[in-house]
Coordinates of C-alpha atoms in Angstrom, one line a residue:
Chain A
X1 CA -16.8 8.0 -5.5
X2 CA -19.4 6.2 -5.3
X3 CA -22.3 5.3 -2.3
X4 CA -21.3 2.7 0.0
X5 CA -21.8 -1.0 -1.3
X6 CA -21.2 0.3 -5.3
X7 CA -17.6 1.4 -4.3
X8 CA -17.0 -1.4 -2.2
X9 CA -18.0 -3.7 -5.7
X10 CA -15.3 -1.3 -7.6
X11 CA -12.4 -1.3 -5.5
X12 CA -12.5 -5.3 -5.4
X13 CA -13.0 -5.8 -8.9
X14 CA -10.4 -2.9 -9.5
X15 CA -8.0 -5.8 -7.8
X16 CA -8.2 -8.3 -9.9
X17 CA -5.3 -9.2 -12.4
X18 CA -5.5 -6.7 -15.8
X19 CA -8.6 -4.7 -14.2
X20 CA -8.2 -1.1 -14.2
X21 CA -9.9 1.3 -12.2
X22 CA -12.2 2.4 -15.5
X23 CA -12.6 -1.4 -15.9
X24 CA -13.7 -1.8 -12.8
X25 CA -16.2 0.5 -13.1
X26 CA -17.7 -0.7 -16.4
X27 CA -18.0 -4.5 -14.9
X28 CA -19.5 -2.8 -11.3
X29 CA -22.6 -1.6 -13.4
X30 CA -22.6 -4.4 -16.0
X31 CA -23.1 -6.3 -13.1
X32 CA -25.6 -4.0 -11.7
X33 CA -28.1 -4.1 -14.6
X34 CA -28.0 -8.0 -15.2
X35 CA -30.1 -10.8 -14.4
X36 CA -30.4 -11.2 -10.5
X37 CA -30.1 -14.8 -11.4
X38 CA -26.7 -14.6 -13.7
X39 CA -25.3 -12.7 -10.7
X40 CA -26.4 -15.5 -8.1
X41 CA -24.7 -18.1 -10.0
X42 CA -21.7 -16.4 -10.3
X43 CA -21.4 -15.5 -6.3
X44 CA -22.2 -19.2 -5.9
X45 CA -19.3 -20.3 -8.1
X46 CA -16.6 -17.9 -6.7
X47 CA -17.5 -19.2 -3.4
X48 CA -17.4 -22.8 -4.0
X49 CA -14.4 -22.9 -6.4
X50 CA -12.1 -21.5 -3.3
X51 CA -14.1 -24.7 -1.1
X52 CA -13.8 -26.8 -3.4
X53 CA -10.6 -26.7 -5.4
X54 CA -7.1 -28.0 -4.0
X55 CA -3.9 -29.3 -5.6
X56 CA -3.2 -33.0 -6.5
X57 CA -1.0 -34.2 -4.0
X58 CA 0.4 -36.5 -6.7
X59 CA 1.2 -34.4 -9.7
X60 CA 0.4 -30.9 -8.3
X61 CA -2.3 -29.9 -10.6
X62 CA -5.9 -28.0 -9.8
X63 CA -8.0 -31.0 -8.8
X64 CA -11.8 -31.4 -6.6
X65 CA -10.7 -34.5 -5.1
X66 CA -6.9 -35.4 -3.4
X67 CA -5.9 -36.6 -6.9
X68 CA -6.5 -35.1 -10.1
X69 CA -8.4 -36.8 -12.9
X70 CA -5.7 -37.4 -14.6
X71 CA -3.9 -39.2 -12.3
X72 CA -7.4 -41.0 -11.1
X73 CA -7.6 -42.5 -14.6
X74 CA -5.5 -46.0 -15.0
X75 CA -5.7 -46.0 -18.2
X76 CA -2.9 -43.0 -18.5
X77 CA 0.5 -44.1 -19.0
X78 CA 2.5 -44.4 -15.9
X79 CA 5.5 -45.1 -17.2
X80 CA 5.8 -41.6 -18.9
X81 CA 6.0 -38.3 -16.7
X82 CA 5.7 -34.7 -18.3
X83 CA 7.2 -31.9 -16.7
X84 CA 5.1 -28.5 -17.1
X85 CA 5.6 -25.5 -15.4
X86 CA 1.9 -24.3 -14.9
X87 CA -1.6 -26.3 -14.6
X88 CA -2.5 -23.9 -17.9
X89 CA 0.1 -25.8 -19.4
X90 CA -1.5 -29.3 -18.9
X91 CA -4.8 -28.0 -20.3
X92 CA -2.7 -27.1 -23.6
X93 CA -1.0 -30.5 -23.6
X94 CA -4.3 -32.0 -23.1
X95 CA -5.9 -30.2 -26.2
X96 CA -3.5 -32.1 -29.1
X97 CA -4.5 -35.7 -27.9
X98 CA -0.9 -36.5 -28.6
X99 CA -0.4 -37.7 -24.8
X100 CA -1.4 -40.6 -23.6
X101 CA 1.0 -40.7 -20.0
X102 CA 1.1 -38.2 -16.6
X103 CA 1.6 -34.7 -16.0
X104 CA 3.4 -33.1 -13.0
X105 CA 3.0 -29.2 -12.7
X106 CA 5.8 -27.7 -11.0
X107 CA 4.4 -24.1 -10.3
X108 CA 6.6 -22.0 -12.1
X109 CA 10.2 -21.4 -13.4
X110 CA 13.5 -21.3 -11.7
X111 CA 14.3 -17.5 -12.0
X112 CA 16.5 -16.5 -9.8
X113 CA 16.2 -12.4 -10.3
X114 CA 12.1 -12.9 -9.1
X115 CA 13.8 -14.9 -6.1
X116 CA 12.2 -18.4 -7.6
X117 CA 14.9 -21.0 -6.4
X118 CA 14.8 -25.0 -7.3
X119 CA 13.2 -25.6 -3.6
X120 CA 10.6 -23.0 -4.5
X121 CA 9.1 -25.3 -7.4
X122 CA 7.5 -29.2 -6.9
X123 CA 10.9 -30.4 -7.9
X124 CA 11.6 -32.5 -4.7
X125 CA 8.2 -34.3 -5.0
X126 CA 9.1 -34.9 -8.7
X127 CA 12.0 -36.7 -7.3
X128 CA 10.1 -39.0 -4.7
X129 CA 7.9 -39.6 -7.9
X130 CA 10.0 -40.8 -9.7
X131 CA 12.5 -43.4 -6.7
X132 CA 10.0 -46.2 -7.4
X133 CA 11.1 -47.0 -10.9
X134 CA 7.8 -47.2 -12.7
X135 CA 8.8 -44.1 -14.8
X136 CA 10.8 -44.4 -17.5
X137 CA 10.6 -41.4 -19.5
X138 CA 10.5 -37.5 -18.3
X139 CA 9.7 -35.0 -20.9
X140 CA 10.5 -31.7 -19.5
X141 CA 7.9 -29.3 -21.6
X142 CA 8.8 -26.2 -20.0
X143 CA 8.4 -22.9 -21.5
X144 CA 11.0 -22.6 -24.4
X145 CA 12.3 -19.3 -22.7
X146 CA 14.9 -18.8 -20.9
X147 CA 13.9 -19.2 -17.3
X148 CA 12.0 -22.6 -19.0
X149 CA 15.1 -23.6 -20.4
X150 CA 17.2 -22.9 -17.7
X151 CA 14.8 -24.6 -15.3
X152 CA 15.6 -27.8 -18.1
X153 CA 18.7 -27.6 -17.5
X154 CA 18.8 -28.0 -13.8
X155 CA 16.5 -30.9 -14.2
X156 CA 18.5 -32.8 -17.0
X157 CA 21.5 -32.8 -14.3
X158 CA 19.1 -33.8 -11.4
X159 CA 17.8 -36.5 -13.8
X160 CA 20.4 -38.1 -16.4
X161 CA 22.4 -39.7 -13.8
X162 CA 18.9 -41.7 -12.2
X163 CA 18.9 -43.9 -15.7
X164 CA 15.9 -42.3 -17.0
X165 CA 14.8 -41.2 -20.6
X166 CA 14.9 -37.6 -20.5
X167 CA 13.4 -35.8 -23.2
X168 CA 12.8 -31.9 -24.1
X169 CA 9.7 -30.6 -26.4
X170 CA 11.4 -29.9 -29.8
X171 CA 11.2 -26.2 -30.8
X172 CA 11.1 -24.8 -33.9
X173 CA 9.4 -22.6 -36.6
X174 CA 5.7 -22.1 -35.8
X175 CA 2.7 -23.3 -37.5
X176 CA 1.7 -20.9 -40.0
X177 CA 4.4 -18.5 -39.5
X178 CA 6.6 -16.7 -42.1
X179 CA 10.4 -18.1 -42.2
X180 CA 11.6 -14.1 -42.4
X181 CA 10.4 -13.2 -39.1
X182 CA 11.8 -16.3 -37.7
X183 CA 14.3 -15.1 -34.7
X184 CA 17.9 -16.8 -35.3
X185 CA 17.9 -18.9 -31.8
X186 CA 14.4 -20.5 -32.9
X187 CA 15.8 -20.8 -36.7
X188 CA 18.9 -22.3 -35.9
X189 CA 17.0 -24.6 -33.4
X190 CA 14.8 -25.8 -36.8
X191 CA 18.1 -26.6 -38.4
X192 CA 19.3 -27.9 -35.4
X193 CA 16.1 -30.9 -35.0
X194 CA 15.2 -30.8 -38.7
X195 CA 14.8 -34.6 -39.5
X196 CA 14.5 -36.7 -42.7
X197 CA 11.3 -36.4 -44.9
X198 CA 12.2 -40.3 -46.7
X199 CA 10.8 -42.0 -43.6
Chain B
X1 CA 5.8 10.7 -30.7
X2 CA 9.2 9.9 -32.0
X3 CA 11.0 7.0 -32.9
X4 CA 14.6 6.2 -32.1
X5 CA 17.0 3.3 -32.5
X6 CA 19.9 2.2 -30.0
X7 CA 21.9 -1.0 -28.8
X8 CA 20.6 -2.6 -26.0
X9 CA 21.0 -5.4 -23.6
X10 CA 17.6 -7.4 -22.1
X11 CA 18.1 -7.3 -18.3
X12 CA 14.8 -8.5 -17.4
X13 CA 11.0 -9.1 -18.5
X14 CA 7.7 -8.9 -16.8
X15 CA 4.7 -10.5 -18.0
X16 CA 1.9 -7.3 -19.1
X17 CA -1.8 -7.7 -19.5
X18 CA -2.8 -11.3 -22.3
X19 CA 1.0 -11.3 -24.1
X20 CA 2.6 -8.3 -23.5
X21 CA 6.0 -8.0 -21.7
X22 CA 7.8 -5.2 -19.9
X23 CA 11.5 -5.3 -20.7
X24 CA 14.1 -3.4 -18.7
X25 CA 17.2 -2.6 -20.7
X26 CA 20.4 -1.1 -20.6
X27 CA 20.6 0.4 -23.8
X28 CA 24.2 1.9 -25.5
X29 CA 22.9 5.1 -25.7
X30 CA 19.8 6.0 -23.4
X31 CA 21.3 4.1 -20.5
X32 CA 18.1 2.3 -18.5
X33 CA 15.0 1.8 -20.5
X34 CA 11.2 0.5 -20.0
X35 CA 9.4 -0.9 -22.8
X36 CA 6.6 -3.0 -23.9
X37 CA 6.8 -5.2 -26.0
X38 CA 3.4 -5.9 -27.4
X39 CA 2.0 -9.6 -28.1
X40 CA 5.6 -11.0 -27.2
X41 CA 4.2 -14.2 -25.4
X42 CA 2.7 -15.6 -28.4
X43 CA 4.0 -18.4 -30.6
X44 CA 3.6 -16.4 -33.7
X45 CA 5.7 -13.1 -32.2
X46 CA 7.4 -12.1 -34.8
X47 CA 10.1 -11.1 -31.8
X48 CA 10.6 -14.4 -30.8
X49 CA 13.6 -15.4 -28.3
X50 CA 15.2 -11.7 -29.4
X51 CA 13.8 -10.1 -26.4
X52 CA 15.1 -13.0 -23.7
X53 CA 17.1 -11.4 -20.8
X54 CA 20.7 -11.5 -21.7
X55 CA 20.1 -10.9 -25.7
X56 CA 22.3 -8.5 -26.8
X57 CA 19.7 -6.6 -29.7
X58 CA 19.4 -3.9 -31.8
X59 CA 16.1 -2.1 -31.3
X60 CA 13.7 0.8 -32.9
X61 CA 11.7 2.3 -30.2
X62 CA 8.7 4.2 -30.1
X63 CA 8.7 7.2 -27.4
X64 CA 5.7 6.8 -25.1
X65 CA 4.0 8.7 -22.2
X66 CA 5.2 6.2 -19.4
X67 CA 6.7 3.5 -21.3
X68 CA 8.4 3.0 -24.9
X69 CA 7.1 0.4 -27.0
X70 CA 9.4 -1.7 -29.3
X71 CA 8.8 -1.6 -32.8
X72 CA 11.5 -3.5 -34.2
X73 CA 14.1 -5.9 -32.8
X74 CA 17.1 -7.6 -34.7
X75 CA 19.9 -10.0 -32.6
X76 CA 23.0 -8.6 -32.6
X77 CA 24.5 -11.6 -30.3
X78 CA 22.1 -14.0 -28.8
X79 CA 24.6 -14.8 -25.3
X80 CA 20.4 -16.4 -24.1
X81 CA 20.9 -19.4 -25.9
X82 CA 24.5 -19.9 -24.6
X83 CA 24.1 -18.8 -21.3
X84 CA 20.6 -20.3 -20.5
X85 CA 21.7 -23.6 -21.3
X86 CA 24.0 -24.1 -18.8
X87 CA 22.6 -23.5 -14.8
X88 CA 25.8 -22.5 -13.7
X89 CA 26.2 -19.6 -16.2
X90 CA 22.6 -18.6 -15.9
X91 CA 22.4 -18.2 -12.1
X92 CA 25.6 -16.1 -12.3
X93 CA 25.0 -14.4 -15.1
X94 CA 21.5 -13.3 -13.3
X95 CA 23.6 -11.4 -10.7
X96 CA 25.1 -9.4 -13.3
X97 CA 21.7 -8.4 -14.9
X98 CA 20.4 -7.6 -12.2
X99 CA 23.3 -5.6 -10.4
X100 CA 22.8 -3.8 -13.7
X101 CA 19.4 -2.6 -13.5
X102 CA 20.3 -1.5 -9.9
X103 CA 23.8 0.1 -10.3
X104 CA 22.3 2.2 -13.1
X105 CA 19.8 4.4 -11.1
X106 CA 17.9 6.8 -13.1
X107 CA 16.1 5.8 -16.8
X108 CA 16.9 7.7 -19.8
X109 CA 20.7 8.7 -18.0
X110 CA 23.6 7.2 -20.3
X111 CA 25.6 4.8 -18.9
X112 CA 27.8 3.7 -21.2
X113 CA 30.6 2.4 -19.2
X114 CA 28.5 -0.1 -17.3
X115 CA 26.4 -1.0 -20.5
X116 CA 30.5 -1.9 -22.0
X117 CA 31.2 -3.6 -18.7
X118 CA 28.1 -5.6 -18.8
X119 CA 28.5 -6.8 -22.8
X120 CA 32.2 -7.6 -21.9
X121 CA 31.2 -9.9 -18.9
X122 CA 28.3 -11.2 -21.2
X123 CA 30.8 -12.7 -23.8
X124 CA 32.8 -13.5 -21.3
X125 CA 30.5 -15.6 -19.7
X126 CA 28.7 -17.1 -22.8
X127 CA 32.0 -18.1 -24.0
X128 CA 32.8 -20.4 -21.3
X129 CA 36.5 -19.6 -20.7
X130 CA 36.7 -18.4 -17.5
X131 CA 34.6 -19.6 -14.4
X132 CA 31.4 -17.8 -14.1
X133 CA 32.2 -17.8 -11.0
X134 CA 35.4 -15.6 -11.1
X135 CA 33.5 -13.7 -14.9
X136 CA 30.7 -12.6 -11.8
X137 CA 33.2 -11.2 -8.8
X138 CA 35.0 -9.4 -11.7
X139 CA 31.9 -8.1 -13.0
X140 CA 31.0 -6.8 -9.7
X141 CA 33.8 -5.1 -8.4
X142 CA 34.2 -3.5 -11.6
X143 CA 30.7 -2.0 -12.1
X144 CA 30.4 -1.2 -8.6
X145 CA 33.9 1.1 -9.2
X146 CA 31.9 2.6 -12.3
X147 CA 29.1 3.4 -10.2
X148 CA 31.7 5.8 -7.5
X149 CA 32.3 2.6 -5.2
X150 CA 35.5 1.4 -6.2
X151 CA 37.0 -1.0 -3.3
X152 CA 40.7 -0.2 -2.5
X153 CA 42.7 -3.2 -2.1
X154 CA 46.1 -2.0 -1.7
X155 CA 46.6 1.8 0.2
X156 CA 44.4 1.9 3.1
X157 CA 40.7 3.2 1.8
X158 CA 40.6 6.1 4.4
X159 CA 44.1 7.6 4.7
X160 CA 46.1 6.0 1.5
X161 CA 48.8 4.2 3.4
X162 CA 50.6 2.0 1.2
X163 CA 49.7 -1.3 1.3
X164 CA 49.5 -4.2 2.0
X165 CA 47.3 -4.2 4.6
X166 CA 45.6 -6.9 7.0
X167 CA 42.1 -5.4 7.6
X168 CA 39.0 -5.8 5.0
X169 CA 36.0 -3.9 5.9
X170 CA 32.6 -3.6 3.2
X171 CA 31.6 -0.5 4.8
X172 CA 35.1 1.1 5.0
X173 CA 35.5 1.1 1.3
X174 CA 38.1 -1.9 1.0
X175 CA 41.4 -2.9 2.8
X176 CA 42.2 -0.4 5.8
X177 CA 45.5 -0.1 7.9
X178 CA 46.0 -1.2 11.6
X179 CA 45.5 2.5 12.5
X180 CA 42.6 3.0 10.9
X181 CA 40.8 0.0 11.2
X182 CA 37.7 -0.9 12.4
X183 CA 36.1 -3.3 14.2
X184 CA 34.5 -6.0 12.9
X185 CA 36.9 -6.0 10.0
X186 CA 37.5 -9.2 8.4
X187 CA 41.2 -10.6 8.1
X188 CA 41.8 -12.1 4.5
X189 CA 44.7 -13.9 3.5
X190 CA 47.2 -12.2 1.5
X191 CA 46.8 -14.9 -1.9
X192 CA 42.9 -14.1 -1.6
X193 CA 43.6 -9.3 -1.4
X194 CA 45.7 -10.4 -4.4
X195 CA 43.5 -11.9 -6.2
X196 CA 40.7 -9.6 -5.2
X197 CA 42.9 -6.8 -7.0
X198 CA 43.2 -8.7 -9.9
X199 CA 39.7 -9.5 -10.2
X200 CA 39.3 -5.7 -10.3
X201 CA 41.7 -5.2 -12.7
X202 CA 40.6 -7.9 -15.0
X203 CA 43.9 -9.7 -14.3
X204 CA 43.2 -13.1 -15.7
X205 CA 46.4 -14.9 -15.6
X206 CA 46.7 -14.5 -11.8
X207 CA 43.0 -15.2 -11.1
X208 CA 43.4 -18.1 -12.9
X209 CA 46.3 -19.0 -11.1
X210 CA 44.7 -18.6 -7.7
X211 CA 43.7 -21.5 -5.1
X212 CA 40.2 -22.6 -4.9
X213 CA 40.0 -21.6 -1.1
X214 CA 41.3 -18.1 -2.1
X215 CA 38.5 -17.5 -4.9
X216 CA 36.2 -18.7 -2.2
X217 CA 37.1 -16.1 0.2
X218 CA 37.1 -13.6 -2.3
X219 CA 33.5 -14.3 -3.0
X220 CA 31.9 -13.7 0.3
X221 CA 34.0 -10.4 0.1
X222 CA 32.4 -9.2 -2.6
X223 CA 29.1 -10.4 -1.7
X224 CA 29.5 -8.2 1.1
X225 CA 31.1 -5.0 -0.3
X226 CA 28.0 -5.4 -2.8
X227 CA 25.1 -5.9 0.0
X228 CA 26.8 -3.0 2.1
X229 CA 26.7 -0.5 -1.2
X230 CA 23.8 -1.7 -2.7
X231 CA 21.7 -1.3 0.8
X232 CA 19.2 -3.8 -0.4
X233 CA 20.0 -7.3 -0.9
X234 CA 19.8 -8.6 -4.6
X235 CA 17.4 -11.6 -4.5
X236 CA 19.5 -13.5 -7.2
X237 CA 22.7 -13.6 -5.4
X238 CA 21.8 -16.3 -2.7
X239 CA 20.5 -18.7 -5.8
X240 CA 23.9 -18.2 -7.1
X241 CA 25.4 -22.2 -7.6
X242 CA 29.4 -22.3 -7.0

């Protein structure tokens, strides 16, 4: 144990996510011996980050303002919706530059043995999203395991009989992978959405 | 540190750490097992979807201090892919994994009759025959009777009088007679302690024959034998679409 103030700087780093006690320990005196200044700046951000950052009451994803900046810009799409379980998830989306419409983040997975539920996730607000008719295509791009797929699956019935494209991320063999460590759900899946190389 | 191999079904994952996963299984062998599973949540895992809940696999293990680490993993039937693709069969077939994991108490104990009970109900189920519905209350009564809490729906579950009997009580072990009843026991009709007994003893053609009302009634029976035995609720069961 430690004096006082040190301990105290231990036992809350020692609750973050993935921080162990010894981890803890090393970041409480890494912190200790660095620049007063590099310290400051990072009180100041932890502080204002929990001020300052709140959900986007349109698509549900971390934003400074009411909406995102996403859904702020008008030249996004809004006639195409993607479904994503996590605001992570958005980022990744956002790094290929493949998509051009919105985003809503439902905040996790139906999985019913962690006690998630459908009226746990944003999947009523999805719904009011979509009553105005703009939207014209959902692309559910939840995880491609089975709580993802299954939460897919319960969307595809909610959503099919509203007259909407509905569309699932393909899945397949992974970039720069070996085809003999490919598992036989993802392999058969390839087979499954292979297409034709002539066009 | 030693390596072993066994059959095992996925019952359920947690995510570890940057991509690792803890994965609970009922193995053929070992009975209830914790492992990791390192770098699982990455695209390039060479695991892939073989470590999904409900994947029926074929594993080498490493033997570690707290946890066992899985080395290899090869699909011996993938009832994921069949079973998560359709919301009916994956909120039932939850209940079952997770009954499972609670049924079978201690890690490292064999279990073999509930792990032959739970790849029955999985095929079963993935199949699509039967109702998951009716695959589920089977499932339950039947690995609840494996466990030492078999329900007695035809001699009275204290003193053995032949049956049939009027009086259904979770707590008093199944159907009791008008002597020994107690009160607050629930009064079934005599179509739906039929088909209870032939849910238990995997009596298809009458199950299948039953009335919807009946199997309705049947359900909330077992839901309650299962909360009364298994003390705490099981958070799937309420999410459970029928």
């Amino acid at each position: 144990m430690y004096e006082g103030v040190v301990q105290d700087l231990i036992d809350e780093l020692g609750r973050l996510p993935g921080v162990g006690p010894k981890s803890a320990q090393r970041i409480a005196f890494h912190i200790l011996q660095a620049d007063p200044v590099d310290v400051r700046r990072l009180a100041e951000v932890l502080i204002v980050v929990k001020d300052k950052v709140k959900f986007c009451s349109v698509c549900g994803n971390v934003a400074e303002d009411e909406l995102c900046r996403i859904c702020r810009d008008q030249r996004r799409d809004p006639a195409v919706i993607c479904v994503v379980e996590e605001s992570k998830d958005v980022v990744a989306i956002e790094r290929t530059r493949e998509f051009r419409g919105r985003y809503h983040v439902l905040g996790g997975a139906i999985s019913p043995i962690e006690g998630v539920g459908p009226d746990d996730l944003r999947i009523r607000e999805l719904m009011t999203r979509l009553a105005d008719g703009v939207v014209t295509e959902v692309i559910l791009a939840t995880d491609p395991n089975l709580e993802g797929e299954a939460t897919a699956t319960y969307l595809t019935r909610l959503l099919r009989p509203m007259g909407l494209r509905v569309t699932r991320l393909a899945s397949g063999l992974p970039v720069g992978g070996d085809l003999e460590y490919a598992d036989e759900v993802t392999l058969g899946r390839a087979f499954e959405g292979r297409r034709s190389v002539d066009d | 540190m030693g390596l072993y191999r066994d059959e095992a079904v996925v019952l359920r994952t947690q995510k570890l750490g940057e991509a690792d996963r803890i994965i609970t299984l009922l193995t053929r062998g070992n009975g209830r097992v914790r492992a990791v599973a390192k770098g699982v949540r990455r695209t390039s895992s060479r695991f892939g979807s073989r470590l999904e809940p409900f994947t029926y696999v074929d594993l080498q293990l490493a033997e570690g201090r707290s946890l066992d680490v899985v080395t290899q993993a090869e699909t011996l039937s993938p009832f994921a892919a069949r079973i998560g693709s359709d919301y009916e069969r994956y909120t039932a077939g939850t209940v079952m994994l997770e009954t499972a994991e609670r049924l079978v108490i201690e890690d490292k104990e064999p279990a073999l009759q509930q792990f032959l009970l739970l790849i029955g109900a999985l095929r079963a189920m993935s199949s699509g025959e039967r109702s998951p519905s009716a695959v589920l209350d089977s499932f339950l009564l039947r690995s609840l009777s494996v466990a030492g809490y078999a329900p007695s729906f035809d001699g009275c579950a204290r003193c053995g009088l032949e049956g049939p009997h009027r009086a259904f009580s979770p707590s008093g072990g199944g159907m009791l007679c008008s002597t020994c009843r107690v009160p607050g026991s629930a009064s079934p009709a005599v179509e739906t302690v039929a088909l209870l007994g032939a849910l238990l003893a995997g009596d298809w053609a009458v199950v299948e024959a039953s009335e919807p009302r009946h199997r309705k009634e049947a359900t909330g029976l077992v839901a309650a034998y299962l909360a009364w035995h298994l003390e705490r609720g099981l958070k799937s069961l309420s999410h459970v679409e029928r």
